[in-house]
mmCIF file of C-alpha atoms (C1' of nucleotides) in Angstrom:
data_model
loop_
_atom_site.group_PDB
_atom_site.id
_atom_site.type_symbol
_atom_site.label_atom_id
_atom_site.label_comp_id
_atom_site.label_asym_id
_atom_site.label_seq_id
_atom_site.Cartn_x
_atom_site.Cartn_y
_atom_site.Cartn_z
ATOM 1 C CA MET A 1 327.474 38.993 166.373
ATOM 2 C CA GLN A 2 329.773 41.837 167.373
ATOM 3 C CA ALA A 3 326.619 43.693 168.386
ATOM 4 C CA ARG A 4 325.824 41.052 170.969
ATOM 5 C CA ALA A 5 329.382 41.152 172.261
ATOM 6 C CA ILE A 6 329.210 44.933 172.595
ATOM 7 C CA ALA A 7 325.896 44.586 174.446
ATOM 8 C CA LEU A 8 327.451 42.087 176.866
ATOM 9 C CA LEU A 9 330.366 44.429 177.480
ATOM 10 C CA ARG A 10 328.052 47.341 178.203
ATOM 11 C CA GLY A 11 326.238 45.037 180.575
ATOM 12 C CA GLU A 12 329.285 44.841 182.780
ATOM 13 C CA ASN A 13 330.133 48.518 182.403
ATOM 14 C CA ALA A 14 333.241 47.857 180.375
ATOM 15 C CA ARG A 15 334.710 50.946 178.768
ATOM 16 C CA MET A 16 334.549 50.920 175.015
ATOM 17 C CA THR A 17 338.144 51.688 174.256
ATOM 18 C CA HIS A 18 339.611 51.568 170.779
ATOM 19 C CA ALA A 19 341.834 48.600 171.671
ATOM 20 C CA ARG A 20 338.927 46.586 173.063
ATOM 21 C CA LYS A 21 336.770 47.299 170.054
ATOM 22 C CA ALA A 22 339.544 46.491 167.591
ATOM 23 C CA ILE A 23 340.320 43.172 169.297
ATOM 24 C CA VAL A 24 336.679 42.080 169.446
ATOM 25 C CA ASP A 25 336.219 43.075 165.796
ATOM 26 C CA LEU A 26 339.270 41.129 164.701
ATOM 27 C CA VAL A 27 338.562 37.919 166.587
ATOM 28 C CA PHE A 28 334.941 37.925 165.441
ATOM 29 C CA SER A 29 335.859 38.611 161.835
ATOM 30 C CA VAL A 30 338.271 35.707 161.368
ATOM 31 C CA ASN A 31 336.546 32.391 160.916
ATOM 32 C CA SER A 32 338.743 30.170 163.062
ATOM 33 C CA PRO A 33 340.477 30.214 166.433
ATOM 34 C CA ILE A 34 343.254 32.826 166.583
ATOM 35 C CA SER A 35 346.264 33.193 168.891
ATOM 36 C CA ALA A 36 347.260 36.321 170.809
ATOM 37 C CA ILE A 37 350.238 36.794 168.533
ATOM 38 C CA SER A 38 348.091 36.565 165.430
ATOM 39 C CA VAL A 39 345.771 39.154 166.932
ATOM 40 C CA LEU A 40 348.780 41.382 167.521
ATOM 41 C CA LYS A 41 349.963 40.945 163.942
ATOM 42 C CA GLY A 42 346.453 41.373 162.572
ATOM 43 C CA LEU A 43 346.071 44.692 164.368
ATOM 44 C CA ALA A 44 349.485 45.853 163.191
ATOM 45 C CA LYS A 45 348.540 45.058 159.619
ATOM 46 C CA LYS A 46 345.499 47.318 159.991
ATOM 47 C CA ASP A 47 347.797 50.011 161.448
ATOM 48 C CA ILE A 48 346.080 49.785 164.797
ATOM 49 C CA GLY A 49 348.766 50.227 167.420
ATOM 50 C CA VAL A 50 347.934 48.017 170.378
ATOM 51 C CA ASN A 51 350.577 46.748 172.762
ATOM 52 C CA LYS A 52 351.265 43.044 173.216
ATOM 53 C CA THR A 53 350.457 43.199 176.927
ATOM 54 C CA THR A 54 347.148 44.858 176.165
ATOM 55 C CA VAL A 55 346.265 42.132 173.696
ATOM 56 C CA TYR A 56 346.933 39.399 176.252
ATOM 57 C CA ARG A 57 345.092 41.236 178.991
ATOM 58 C CA GLU A 58 342.140 42.012 176.775
ATOM 59 C CA LEU A 59 341.826 38.440 175.536
ATOM 60 C CA SER A 60 341.790 37.195 179.144
ATOM 61 C CA TYR A 61 339.224 39.802 180.018
ATOM 62 C CA LEU A 62 336.990 38.780 177.128
ATOM 63 C CA VAL A 63 337.229 35.136 178.184
ATOM 64 C CA LYS A 64 336.244 36.063 181.720
ATOM 65 C CA SER A 65 333.325 38.051 180.302
ATOM 66 C CA ASN A 66 332.141 35.041 178.278
ATOM 67 C CA ILE A 67 332.628 36.763 174.966
ATOM 68 C CA LEU A 68 335.565 34.610 173.912
ATOM 69 C CA LYS A 69 336.555 31.006 174.553
ATOM 70 C CA GLU A 70 339.994 29.453 174.850
ATOM 71 C CA VAL A 71 340.720 26.648 172.416
ATOM 72 C CA PHE A 72 343.693 24.326 172.891
ATOM 73 C CA ILE A 73 344.234 22.887 169.472
ATOM 74 C CA LYS A 74 347.951 23.516 169.109
ATOM 75 C CA PRO A 75 350.698 22.872 171.596
ATOM 76 C CA ASN A 76 351.999 25.899 173.452
ATOM 77 C CA SER A 77 349.733 28.524 172.050
ATOM 78 C CA ILE A 78 346.268 29.393 173.262
ATOM 79 C CA HIS A 79 343.751 30.203 170.564
ATOM 80 C CA TYR A 80 340.590 32.236 170.990
ATOM 81 C CA GLU A 81 337.231 32.183 169.282
ATOM 82 C CA SER A 82 333.802 33.693 169.835
ATOM 83 C CA ALA A 83 331.927 32.201 172.771
ATOM 84 C CA LEU A 84 328.681 33.285 171.130
ATOM 85 C CA LEU A 85 328.845 30.712 168.353
ATOM 86 C CA PRO A 86 326.701 27.609 168.704
ATOM 87 C CA HIS A 87 328.534 24.635 170.172
ATOM 88 C CA HIS A 88 330.763 23.053 167.577
ATOM 89 C CA HIS A 89 333.902 21.011 167.024
ATOM 90 C CA HIS A 90 336.976 21.643 164.893
ATOM 91 C CA LEU A 91 338.498 19.878 161.932
ATOM 92 C CA ILE A 92 342.229 20.572 162.122
ATOM 93 C CA CYS A 93 344.430 19.790 159.168
ATOM 94 C CA ASN A 94 347.693 18.100 160.166
ATOM 95 C CA ASN A 95 349.202 19.375 156.980
ATOM 96 C CA CYS A 96 348.328 23.061 156.672
ATOM 97 C CA GLY A 97 346.972 23.708 160.127
ATOM 98 C CA SER A 98 343.657 25.043 158.879
ATOM 99 C CA VAL A 99 340.779 24.846 161.299
ATOM 100 C CA GLU A 100 337.226 24.306 160.152
ATOM 101 C CA GLU A 101 334.116 24.231 162.277
ATOM 102 C CA VAL A 102 331.569 21.421 162.349
ATOM 103 C CA ASP A 103 328.494 21.698 164.482
ATOM 104 C CA CYS A 104 328.157 19.467 167.490
ATOM 105 C CA VAL A 105 327.833 15.813 166.595
ATOM 106 C CA ILE A 106 328.023 13.080 169.162
ATOM 107 C CA ASN A 107 326.563 10.264 167.123
ATOM 108 C CA GLU A 108 329.267 8.400 165.253
ATOM 109 C CA ARG A 109 327.336 7.703 162.055
ATOM 110 C CA LYS A 110 326.331 11.333 161.771
ATOM 111 C CA LEU A 111 329.871 12.393 162.583
ATOM 112 C CA LEU A 112 331.584 10.248 159.994
ATOM 113 C CA GLN A 113 329.030 11.270 157.427
ATOM 114 C CA LYS A 114 329.527 14.982 158.096
ATOM 115 C CA ILE A 115 333.281 14.668 157.960
ATOM 116 C CA LYS A 116 333.289 12.671 154.745
ATOM 117 C CA SER A 117 330.983 15.192 153.126
ATOM 118 C CA LYS A 118 333.652 17.813 153.681
ATOM 119 C CA GLY A 119 336.376 15.753 152.037
ATOM 120 C CA PHE A 120 338.282 15.591 155.298
ATOM 121 C CA ASP A 121 340.486 12.554 155.798
ATOM 122 C CA LEU A 122 340.107 11.816 159.508
ATOM 123 C CA LYS A 123 343.187 10.405 161.210
ATOM 124 C CA THR A 124 342.677 10.906 164.905
ATOM 125 C CA HIS A 125 340.459 12.862 167.219
ATOM 126 C CA LYS A 126 340.583 14.168 170.733
ATOM 127 C CA PHE A 127 337.581 14.408 172.974
ATOM 128 C CA GLU A 128 338.530 16.223 176.154
ATOM 129 C CA LEU A 129 335.917 16.493 178.867
ATOM 130 C CA TYR A 130 336.013 19.285 181.460
ATOM 131 C CA GLY A 131 334.159 19.569 184.715
ATOM 132 C CA THR A 132 334.574 18.796 188.393
ATOM 133 C CA CYS A 133 335.799 15.412 189.561
ATOM 134 C CA ALA A 134 334.142 13.379 192.293
ATOM 135 C CA SER A 135 336.674 14.294 194.971
ATOM 136 C CA CYS A 136 336.315 18.017 194.281
ATOM 137 C CA SER A 137 332.536 18.230 194.469
ATOM 138 C CA MET B 1 353.637 -2.485 178.575
ATOM 139 C CA GLN B 2 357.162 -1.212 179.025
ATOM 140 C CA ALA B 3 358.272 -4.485 177.467
ATOM 141 C CA ARG B 4 356.474 -3.642 174.260
ATOM 142 C CA ALA B 5 357.998 -0.165 174.272
ATOM 143 C CA ILE B 6 361.463 -1.644 174.706
ATOM 144 C CA ALA B 7 360.798 -4.034 171.851
ATOM 145 C CA LEU B 8 359.748 -1.152 169.607
ATOM 146 C CA LEU B 9 362.891 0.753 170.513
ATOM 147 C CA ARG B 10 365.107 -2.228 169.728
ATOM 148 C CA GLY B 11 363.249 -2.457 166.445
ATOM 149 C CA GLU B 12 364.673 0.863 165.397
ATOM 150 C CA ASN B 13 368.099 0.213 166.838
ATOM 151 C CA ALA B 14 367.737 2.791 169.564
ATOM 152 C CA ARG B 15 370.438 2.592 172.202
ATOM 153 C CA MET B 16 369.175 1.539 175.582
ATOM 154 C CA THR B 17 370.642 4.333 177.646
ATOM 155 C CA HIS B 18 369.854 4.866 181.299
ATOM 156 C CA ALA B 19 368.093 8.168 180.548
ATOM 157 C CA ARG B 20 365.896 6.620 177.871
ATOM 158 C CA LYS B 21 364.941 3.714 180.068
ATOM 159 C CA ALA B 22 364.230 5.928 183.081
ATOM 160 C CA ILE B 23 361.994 8.242 181.043
ATOM 161 C CA VAL B 24 360.017 5.399 179.475
ATOM 162 C CA ASP B 25 359.619 3.772 182.881
ATOM 163 C CA LEU B 26 358.393 6.979 184.463
ATOM 164 C CA VAL B 27 355.889 7.961 181.786
ATOM 165 C CA PHE B 28 354.494 4.426 181.662
ATOM 166 C CA SER B 29 354.231 4.153 185.419
ATOM 167 C CA VAL B 30 352.148 7.286 186.024
ATOM 168 C CA ASN B 31 348.511 6.853 185.140
ATOM 169 C CA SER B 32 347.823 10.139 183.398
ATOM 170 C CA PRO B 33 349.429 12.459 180.873
ATOM 171 C CA ILE B 34 352.618 14.040 182.210
ATOM 172 C CA SER B 35 354.546 17.151 181.156
ATOM 173 C CA ALA B 36 358.271 17.349 180.403
ATOM 174 C CA ILE B 37 358.828 19.325 183.572
ATOM 175 C CA SER B 38 357.022 16.756 185.677
ATOM 176 C CA VAL B 39 359.173 14.064 184.110
ATOM 177 C CA LEU B 40 362.228 16.096 185.043
ATOM 178 C CA LYS B 41 361.028 16.487 188.621
ATOM 179 C CA GLY B 42 359.988 12.855 188.830
ATOM 180 C CA LEU B 43 363.427 11.689 187.788
ATOM 181 C CA ALA B 44 365.094 14.073 190.235
ATOM 182 C CA LYS B 45 362.953 12.670 193.033
ATOM 183 C CA LYS B 46 364.254 9.198 192.172
ATOM 184 C CA ASP B 47 367.802 10.601 192.169
ATOM 185 C CA ILE B 48 368.181 9.933 188.501
ATOM 186 C CA GLY B 49 370.205 12.789 187.089
ATOM 187 C CA VAL B 50 368.892 13.585 183.625
ATOM 188 C CA ASN B 51 369.232 16.983 182.039
ATOM 189 C CA LYS B 52 366.211 19.071 181.015
ATOM 190 C CA THR B 53 367.331 19.143 177.384
ATOM 191 C CA THR B 54 367.642 15.391 177.355
ATOM 192 C CA VAL B 55 364.138 15.008 178.719
ATOM 193 C CA TYR B 56 362.678 17.214 175.988
ATOM 194 C CA ARG B 57 364.696 15.525 173.268
ATOM 195 C CA GLU B 58 363.835 12.075 174.509
ATOM 196 C CA LEU B 59 360.124 12.795 174.743
ATOM 197 C CA SER B 60 360.140 14.064 171.144
ATOM 198 C CA TYR B 61 362.053 11.010 170.073
ATOM 199 C CA LEU B 62 359.575 8.696 171.770
ATOM 200 C CA VAL B 63 356.681 10.479 170.087
ATOM 201 C CA LYS B 64 358.361 10.089 166.707
ATOM 202 C CA SER B 65 358.870 6.406 167.499
ATOM 203 C CA ASN B 66 355.164 5.971 168.305
ATOM 204 C CA ILE B 67 355.809 4.995 171.884
ATOM 205 C CA LEU B 68 354.360 8.168 173.341
ATOM 206 C CA LYS B 69 351.596 10.518 172.282
ATOM 207 C CA GLU B 70 351.266 14.250 172.796
ATOM 208 C CA VAL B 71 348.158 15.361 174.665
ATOM 209 C CA PHE B 72 347.073 19.002 174.670
ATOM 210 C CA ILE B 73 344.849 19.256 177.692
ATOM 211 C CA LYS B 74 346.361 22.311 179.336
ATOM 212 C CA PRO B 75 347.366 25.591 177.785
ATOM 213 C CA ASN B 76 351.077 26.080 177.209
ATOM 214 C CA SER B 77 352.314 22.735 178.310
ATOM 215 C CA ILE B 78 352.497 19.562 176.276
ATOM 216 C CA HIS B 79 351.654 16.376 178.125
ATOM 217 C CA TYR B 80 352.723 12.881 177.160
ATOM 218 C CA GLU B 81 351.172 9.474 177.630
ATOM 219 C CA SER B 82 351.748 5.968 176.331
ATOM 220 C CA ALA B 83 350.780 5.523 172.707
ATOM 221 C CA LEU B 84 350.307 1.811 173.407
ATOM 222 C CA LEU B 85 347.171 2.243 175.479
ATOM 223 C CA PRO B 86 343.833 1.490 173.854
ATOM 224 C CA HIS B 87 342.095 4.548 172.478
ATOM 225 C CA HIS B 88 340.520 6.584 175.229
ATOM 226 C CA HIS B 89 339.396 10.045 176.308
ATOM 227 C CA HIS B 90 340.221 12.136 179.358
ATOM 228 C CA LEU B 91 338.166 13.528 182.202
ATOM 229 C CA ILE B 92 339.941 16.698 183.312
ATOM 230 C CA CYS B 93 338.989 18.357 186.573
ATOM 231 C CA ASN B 94 338.751 22.160 186.298
ATOM 232 C CA ASN B 95 339.373 22.367 189.990
ATOM 233 C CA CYS B 96 342.361 20.146 190.788
ATOM 234 C CA GLY B 97 343.566 19.402 187.293
ATOM 235 C CA SER B 98 343.394 15.645 187.721
ATOM 236 C CA VAL B 99 343.121 13.643 184.551
ATOM 237 C CA GLU B 100 341.261 10.359 184.390
ATOM 238 C CA GLU B 101 340.931 8.040 181.436
ATOM 239 C CA VAL B 102 337.676 6.760 180.000
ATOM 240 C CA ASP B 103 337.697 4.371 177.145
ATOM 241 C CA CYS B 104 336.473 5.475 173.774
ATOM 242 C CA VAL B 105 332.802 6.357 173.759
ATOM 243 C CA ILE B 106 331.168 8.016 170.831
ATOM 244 C CA ASN B 107 327.552 7.290 171.705
ATOM 245 C CA GLU B 108 326.082 10.033 173.854
ATOM 246 C CA ARG B 109 323.948 7.862 176.121
ATOM 247 C CA LYS B 110 326.882 5.591 176.852
ATOM 248 C CA LEU B 111 329.106 8.598 177.386
ATOM 249 C CA LEU B 112 326.866 10.401 179.840
ATOM 250 C CA GLN B 113 326.285 7.149 181.702
ATOM 251 C CA LYS B 114 329.998 6.423 182.001
ATOM 252 C CA ILE B 115 330.751 9.921 183.178
ATOM 253 C CA LYS B 116 327.965 9.976 185.751
ATOM 254 C CA SER B 117 329.082 6.631 187.118
ATOM 255 C CA LYS B 118 332.406 8.235 187.961
ATOM 256 C CA GLY B 119 330.816 11.089 189.878
ATOM 257 C CA PHE B 120 332.224 13.559 187.398
ATOM 258 C CA ASP B 121 330.264 16.773 186.925
ATOM 259 C CA LEU B 122 330.628 17.465 183.236
ATOM 260 C CA LYS B 123 330.767 21.126 182.273
ATOM 261 C CA THR B 124 332.210 21.249 178.798
ATOM 262 C CA HIS B 125 334.008 19.015 176.405
ATOM 263 C CA LYS B 126 336.308 19.397 173.456
ATOM 264 C CA PHE B 127 336.321 17.054 170.514
ATOM 265 C CA GLU B 128 339.199 17.928 168.223
ATOM 266 C CA LEU B 129 339.476 16.058 164.973
ATOM 267 C CA TYR B 130 342.815 15.649 163.176
ATOM 268 C CA GLY B 131 343.494 14.566 159.649
ATOM 269 C CA THR B 132 344.013 16.013 156.199
ATOM 270 C CA CYS B 133 341.653 18.612 154.765
ATOM 271 C CA ALA B 134 340.144 18.459 151.312
ATOM 272 C CA SER B 135 342.513 21.011 149.798
ATOM 273 C CA CYS B 136 345.589 19.175 151.108
ATOM 274 C CA SER B 137 344.764 15.721 149.803
ATOM 275 C "C1'" DC C 1 385.855 3.880 166.380
ATOM 276 C "C1'" DT C 2 381.942 5.910 164.879
ATOM 277 C "C1'" DT C 3 377.506 6.988 165.453
ATOM 278 C "C1'" DC C 4 374.193 8.358 168.670
ATOM 279 C "C1'" DA C 5 373.065 10.468 173.131
ATOM 280 C "C1'" DT C 6 374.015 13.895 176.721
ATOM 281 C "C1'" DG C 7 375.035 18.161 179.211
ATOM 282 C "C1'" DC C 8 375.449 22.949 179.485
ATOM 283 C "C1'" DA C 9 374.524 27.569 178.337
ATOM 284 C "C1'" DA C 10 372.204 30.545 175.729
ATOM 285 C "C1'" DA C 11 368.434 31.633 172.710
ATOM 286 C "C1'" DT C 12 363.546 31.624 171.499
ATOM 287 C "C1'" DC C 13 358.695 31.891 172.074
ATOM 288 C "C1'" DT C 14 354.521 32.698 174.609
ATOM 289 C "C1'" DT C 15 352.546 34.700 178.427
ATOM 290 C "C1'" DT C 16 352.582 37.368 182.906
ATOM 291 C "C1'" DT C 17 353.691 41.073 186.227
ATOM 292 C "C1'" DG C 18 354.890 45.642 188.298
ATOM 293 C "C1'" DC C 19 354.596 50.177 187.912
ATOM 294 C "C1'" DA C 20 353.637 54.681 186.229
ATOM 295 C "C1'" DC C 21 351.050 57.167 182.884
ATOM 296 C "C1'" DG C 22 346.755 58.120 180.137
ATOM 297 C "C1'" DA C 23 341.974 57.915 178.915
ATOM 298 C "C1'" DA C 24 336.813 56.986 179.563
ATOM 299 C "C1'" DT C 25 332.907 57.989 182.190
ATOM 300 C "C1'" DA D 1 337.969 63.217 189.748
ATOM 301 C "C1'" DT D 2 338.150 58.274 189.965
ATOM 302 C "C1'" DT D 3 338.327 54.168 188.153
ATOM 303 C "C1'" DC D 4 339.774 51.411 184.541
ATOM 304 C "C1'" DG D 5 342.816 50.668 180.631
ATOM 305 C "C1'" DT D 6 347.415 51.020 178.452
ATOM 306 C "C1'" DG D 7 352.379 50.929 177.487
ATOM 307 C "C1'" DC D 8 356.886 49.659 178.574
ATOM 308 C "C1'" DA D 9 360.343 46.906 180.370
ATOM 309 C "C1'" DA D 10 361.465 43.115 182.664
ATOM 310 C "C1'" DA D 11 360.416 38.491 184.443
ATOM 311 C "C1'" DA D 12 358.723 33.928 184.156
ATOM 312 C "C1'" DG D 13 357.751 29.443 182.197
ATOM 313 C "C1'" DA D 14 358.192 26.054 178.424
ATOM 314 C "C1'" DT D 15 360.809 24.517 174.784
ATOM 315 C "C1'" DT D 16 364.684 24.595 171.305
ATOM 316 C "C1'" DT D 17 369.381 25.066 169.460
ATOM 317 C "C1'" DG D 18 374.520 24.996 169.019
ATOM 318 C "C1'" DC D 19 378.365 23.018 170.294
ATOM 319 C "C1'" DA D 20 381.568 20.143 172.588
ATOM 320 C "C1'" DT D 21 381.990 16.000 175.376
ATOM 321 C "C1'" DG D 22 380.712 11.190 176.550
ATOM 322 C "C1'" DA D 23 378.898 6.623 176.105
ATOM 323 C "C1'" DA D 24 376.735 2.428 173.423
ATOM 324 C "C1'" DG D 25 377.147 -0.613 169.880
#
DNA sequence: CTTCATGCAAATCTTTTGCACGAAT
DNA sequence: ATTCGTGCAAAAGATTTGCATGAAG
């Protein structure tokens, strides 16, 4: 997966700096959406010194380059995940905050079945649709 | 609708202060999710002097009282809408940021049909599921 | 009169910006 | 060499907190 990200970056003549590589590696290695601050802490823990500003700028850059995606699952903190994963949804625990992926299901029966099979007690869901409204197109 | 909100508030012996009433009135009168800052500005425009802190505290209080709901449709800004509305989803324009409600649709055919009938050009959607995960229950 | 709500200022947290320096090609 | 990336410090935007005053029941 990282290989494909690296290939995409080369495609737009991005320089392969140590910060860029470390950030891509980290975001791709965790299995759920991660915030800029968690990236910062994660890098620090690996003794990779990357500045906060660089982390924010790099994450934005990677979103623009279609390597990462923004995920708004928590208030007031943008999370990022690989944009190269197949389309999926998230199961977010109200209690511990854990985020688990489920592949795209639009059919209710299939959805409920999938969720039950994971032992997840569904309380609410949000289905936000993005695009261009009639008056803008 | 406001009447039911007022009734709920009386139910928990909340004091009917002018700030509380003005905030409930405002949030219920706009037709899409609104941020704390927009509430603040909206009240100012009506020459209702309510402090920023009060707005934030009141919105939290109304969420806790199940009169309002938090909606995370934009990064880094919590929006609020009536919790008394029937379950619905949102059509969010990437261009102008407008938010339009659509009632709950889980069936894809029905969904695509509803969206097309509104002239909305769907690009992406987010379906976030909240509840309790297996290890927490 | 007593509990609850408010205002103000300051703090906190996340993210952005300006500018000068440093590194990759 | 030139362009792109980085660090630092400071600013900006959203939200929270502490504390003292004020209003509703």
